[in-house]
Amino acid sequence: MKKIITYGTFDLLHWGHIRLLERAKELGDHLTVVLSTDEFNQLKDKKAFHNYEQRKYLLEAIKHVDKVIPETSWNQKIADIQTNQIDIFVMGDDWKGQFDFLTPYCNVCYLERTKNISTTYIKQQLAGSIET
């Protein structure tokens, strides 16, 4: 069984998130999503609209996602990969090169982001700071 892992906050879940999860799952048989906790988001100076449990519930309802675990630290990736016997680490290409240090532990794949959609963009639209 080929195991895939990806990380994120996945707040204001949108079709770009779904496409990432779908394409990640296509690379293997089992997809683990490591979801930033509310406390970890605070450390990153990020504020999610939905709390951790709500975001976890949404992700678990997606057919491409097999497992959701918490992300509590920037430094847990190697342990997550080893503990879950991961074959491929997947992130959007906006992170290109940032996780190449993981290549001794698994393959690293950067998938192209879905254009014209992001949580930041949605928040700006809702705040009225950009036109739709």
PDB file of N, CA and C in Angstrom, residues 11-49:
ATOM      1  N   ASP A  11      -8.924  25.788   6.238  1.00  0.00           N
ATOM      2  CA  ASP A  11     -10.014  26.621   6.733  1.00  0.00           C
ATOM      3  C   ASP A  11     -10.811  27.122   5.536  1.00  0.00           C
ATOM      4  N   LEU A  12     -12.083  27.360   5.721  1.00  0.00           N
ATOM      5  CA  LEU A  12     -12.974  27.764   4.629  1.00  0.00           C
ATOM      6  C   LEU A  12     -12.740  26.855   3.425  1.00  0.00           C
ATOM      7  N   LEU A  13     -12.964  25.584   3.662  1.00  0.00           N
ATOM      8  CA  LEU A  13     -12.716  24.536   2.673  1.00  0.00           C
ATOM      9  C   LEU A  13     -13.316  24.921   1.320  1.00  0.00           C
ATOM     10  N   HIS A  14     -12.509  24.838   0.271  1.00  0.00           N
ATOM     11  CA  HIS A  14     -12.948  25.235  -1.071  1.00  0.00           C
ATOM     12  C   HIS A  14     -12.460  24.230  -2.106  1.00  0.00           C
ATOM     13  N   TRP A  15     -12.861  24.443  -3.352  1.00  0.00           N
ATOM     14  CA  TRP A  15     -12.564  23.468  -4.405  1.00  0.00           C
ATOM     15  C   TRP A  15     -11.075  23.312  -4.673  1.00  0.00           C
ATOM     16  N   GLY A  16     -10.272  24.312  -4.384  1.00  0.00           N
ATOM     17  CA  GLY A  16      -8.822  24.163  -4.505  1.00  0.00           C
ATOM     18  C   GLY A  16      -8.285  23.144  -3.503  1.00  0.00           C
ATOM     19  N   HIS A  17      -8.825  23.181  -2.286  1.00  0.00           N
ATOM     20  CA  HIS A  17      -8.455  22.178  -1.280  1.00  0.00           C
ATOM     21  C   HIS A  17      -8.856  20.776  -1.757  1.00  0.00           C
ATOM     22  N   ILE A  18     -10.085  20.664  -2.244  1.00  0.00           N
ATOM     23  CA  ILE A  18     -10.586  19.358  -2.683  1.00  0.00           C
ATOM     24  C   ILE A  18      -9.729  18.815  -3.823  1.00  0.00           C
ATOM     25  N   ARG A  19      -9.373  19.674  -4.769  1.00  0.00           N
ATOM     26  CA  ARG A  19      -8.523  19.239  -5.888  1.00  0.00           C
ATOM     27  C   ARG A  19      -7.157  18.762  -5.397  1.00  0.00           C
ATOM     28  N   LEU A  20      -6.579  19.469  -4.421  1.00  0.00           N
ATOM     29  CA  LEU A  20      -5.296  19.041  -3.859  1.00  0.00           C
ATOM     30  C   LEU A  20      -5.432  17.655  -3.230  1.00  0.00           C
ATOM     31  N   LEU A  21      -6.471  17.470  -2.434  1.00  0.00           N
ATOM     32  CA  LEU A  21      -6.677  16.186  -1.761  1.00  0.00           C
ATOM     33  C   LEU A  21      -6.938  15.071  -2.772  1.00  0.00           C
ATOM     34  N   GLU A  22      -7.715  15.364  -3.787  1.00  0.00           N
ATOM     35  CA  GLU A  22      -8.011  14.377  -4.827  1.00  0.00           C
ATOM     36  C   GLU A  22      -6.741  13.967  -5.577  1.00  0.00           C
ATOM     37  N   ARG A  23      -5.949  14.945  -5.982  1.00  0.00           N
ATOM     38  CA  ARG A  23      -4.722  14.648  -6.727  1.00  0.00           C
ATOM     39  C   ARG A  23      -3.690  13.959  -5.843  1.00  0.00           C
ATOM     40  N   ALA A  24      -3.631  14.331  -4.564  1.00  0.00           N
ATOM     41  CA  ALA A  24      -2.720  13.651  -3.635  1.00  0.00           C
ATOM     42  C   ALA A  24      -3.115  12.181  -3.506  1.00  0.00           C
ATOM     43  N   LYS A  25      -4.391  11.918  -3.339  1.00  0.00           N
ATOM     44  CA  LYS A  25      -4.876  10.537  -3.178  1.00  0.00           C
ATOM     45  C   LYS A  25      -4.598   9.712  -4.430  1.00  0.00           C
ATOM     46  N   GLU A  26      -4.644  10.340  -5.603  1.00  0.00           N
ATOM     47  CA  GLU A  26      -4.372   9.626  -6.854  1.00  0.00           C
ATOM     48  C   GLU A  26      -2.936   9.089  -6.914  1.00  0.00           C
ATOM     49  N   LEU A  27      -2.051   9.626  -6.086  1.00  0.00           N
ATOM     50  CA  LEU A  27      -0.655   9.179  -6.064  1.00  0.00           C
ATOM     51  C   LEU A  27      -0.458   7.887  -5.274  1.00  0.00           C
ATOM     52  N   GLY A  28      -1.480   7.474  -4.530  1.00  0.00           N
ATOM     53  CA  GLY A  28      -1.333   6.280  -3.703  1.00  0.00           C
ATOM     54  C   GLY A  28      -2.658   5.692  -3.285  1.00  0.00           C
ATOM     55  N   ASP A  29      -2.605   4.947  -2.183  1.00  0.00           N
ATOM     56  CA  ASP A  29      -3.775   4.207  -1.708  1.00  0.00           C
ATOM     57  C   ASP A  29      -4.381   4.777  -0.435  1.00  0.00           C
ATOM     58  N   HIS A  30      -3.595   5.496   0.335  1.00  0.00           N
ATOM     59  CA  HIS A  30      -4.038   5.977   1.652  1.00  0.00           C
ATOM     60  C   HIS A  30      -3.529   7.394   1.855  1.00  0.00           C
ATOM     61  N   LEU A  31      -4.458   8.324   2.140  1.00  0.00           N
ATOM     62  CA  LEU A  31      -4.084   9.730   2.337  1.00  0.00           C
ATOM     63  C   LEU A  31      -4.305  10.145   3.782  1.00  0.00           C
ATOM     64  N   THR A  32      -3.219  10.564   4.421  1.00  0.00           N
ATOM     65  CA  THR A  32      -3.276  11.147   5.756  1.00  0.00           C
ATOM     66  C   THR A  32      -3.158  12.658   5.615  1.00  0.00           C
ATOM     67  N   VAL A  33      -4.092  13.377   6.239  1.00  0.00           N
ATOM     68  CA  VAL A  33      -4.043  14.836   6.278  1.00  0.00           C
ATOM     69  C   VAL A  33      -3.642  15.239   7.687  1.00  0.00           C
ATOM     70  N   VAL A  34      -2.589  16.044   7.778  1.00  0.00           N
ATOM     71  CA  VAL A  34      -2.140  16.548   9.072  1.00  0.00           C
ATOM     72  C   VAL A  34      -2.659  17.976   9.169  1.00  0.00           C
ATOM     73  N   LEU A  35      -3.581  18.184  10.099  1.00  0.00           N
ATOM     74  CA  LEU A  35      -4.355  19.413  10.210  1.00  0.00           C
ATOM     75  C   LEU A  35      -3.838  20.288  11.346  1.00  0.00           C
ATOM     76  N   SER A  36      -3.522  21.529  11.016  1.00  0.00           N
ATOM     77  CA  SER A  36      -3.026  22.476  12.025  1.00  0.00           C
ATOM     78  C   SER A  36      -4.055  22.661  13.135  1.00  0.00           C
ATOM     79  N   THR A  37      -3.608  22.511  14.370  1.00  0.00           N
ATOM     80  CA  THR A  37      -4.491  22.757  15.509  1.00  0.00           C
ATOM     81  C   THR A  37      -4.672  24.262  15.690  1.00  0.00           C
ATOM     82  N   ASP A  38      -5.664  24.629  16.480  1.00  0.00           N
ATOM     83  CA  ASP A  38      -5.894  26.048  16.768  1.00  0.00           C
ATOM     84  C   ASP A  38      -4.680  26.658  17.469  1.00  0.00           C
ATOM     85  N   GLU A  39      -4.080  25.900  18.372  1.00  0.00           N
ATOM     86  CA  GLU A  39      -2.911  26.389  19.104  1.00  0.00           C
ATOM     87  C   GLU A  39      -1.717  26.596  18.167  1.00  0.00           C
ATOM     88  N   PHE A  40      -1.519  25.674  17.234  1.00  0.00           N
ATOM     89  CA  PHE A  40      -0.424  25.819  16.280  1.00  0.00           C
ATOM     90  C   PHE A  40      -0.681  27.006  15.355  1.00  0.00           C
ATOM     91  N   ASN A  41      -1.926  27.197  14.945  1.00  0.00           N
ATOM     92  CA  ASN A  41      -2.253  28.368  14.129  1.00  0.00           C
ATOM     93  C   ASN A  41      -1.928  29.660  14.870  1.00  0.00           C
ATOM     94  N   GLN A  42      -2.180  29.696  16.161  1.00  0.00           N
ATOM     95  CA  GLN A  42      -1.830  30.881  16.963  1.00  0.00           C
ATOM     96  C   GLN A  42      -0.336  31.150  16.911  1.00  0.00           C
ATOM     97  N   LEU A  43       0.466  30.102  17.027  1.00  0.00           N
ATOM     98  CA  LEU A  43       1.922  30.261  16.948  1.00  0.00           C
ATOM     99  C   LEU A  43       2.351  30.812  15.594  1.00  0.00           C
ATOM    100  N   LYS A  44       1.575  30.490  14.538  1.00  0.00           N
ATOM    101  CA  LYS A  44       1.873  30.961  13.185  1.00  0.00           C
ATOM    102  C   LYS A  44       1.214  32.312  12.898  1.00  0.00           C
ATOM    103  N   ASP A  45       0.566  32.899  13.913  1.00  0.00           N
ATOM    104  CA  ASP A  45      -0.187  34.148  13.744  1.00  0.00           C
ATOM    105  C   ASP A  45      -1.288  34.015  12.699  1.00  0.00           C
ATOM    106  N   LYS A  46      -1.926  32.839  12.664  1.00  0.00           N
ATOM    107  CA  LYS A  46      -3.054  32.603  11.768  1.00  0.00           C
ATOM    108  C   LYS A  46      -4.303  32.399  12.611  1.00  0.00           C
ATOM    109  N   LYS A  47      -5.407  32.920  12.125  1.00  0.00           N
ATOM    110  CA  LYS A  47      -6.688  32.735  12.804  1.00  0.00           C
ATOM    111  C   LYS A  47      -7.634  32.036  11.834  1.00  0.00           C
ATOM    112  N   ALA A  48      -8.042  30.834  12.177  1.00  0.00           N
ATOM    113  CA  ALA A  48      -8.982  30.088  11.344  1.00  0.00           C
ATOM    114  C   ALA A  48     -10.411  30.479  11.708  1.00  0.00           C
ATOM    115  N   PHE A  49     -11.279  30.500  10.715  1.00  0.00           N
ATOM    116  CA  PHE A  49     -12.697  30.775  10.949  1.00  0.00           C
ATOM    117  C   PHE A  49     -13.331  29.605  11.700  1.00  0.00           C
TER     118      PHE A  49
END
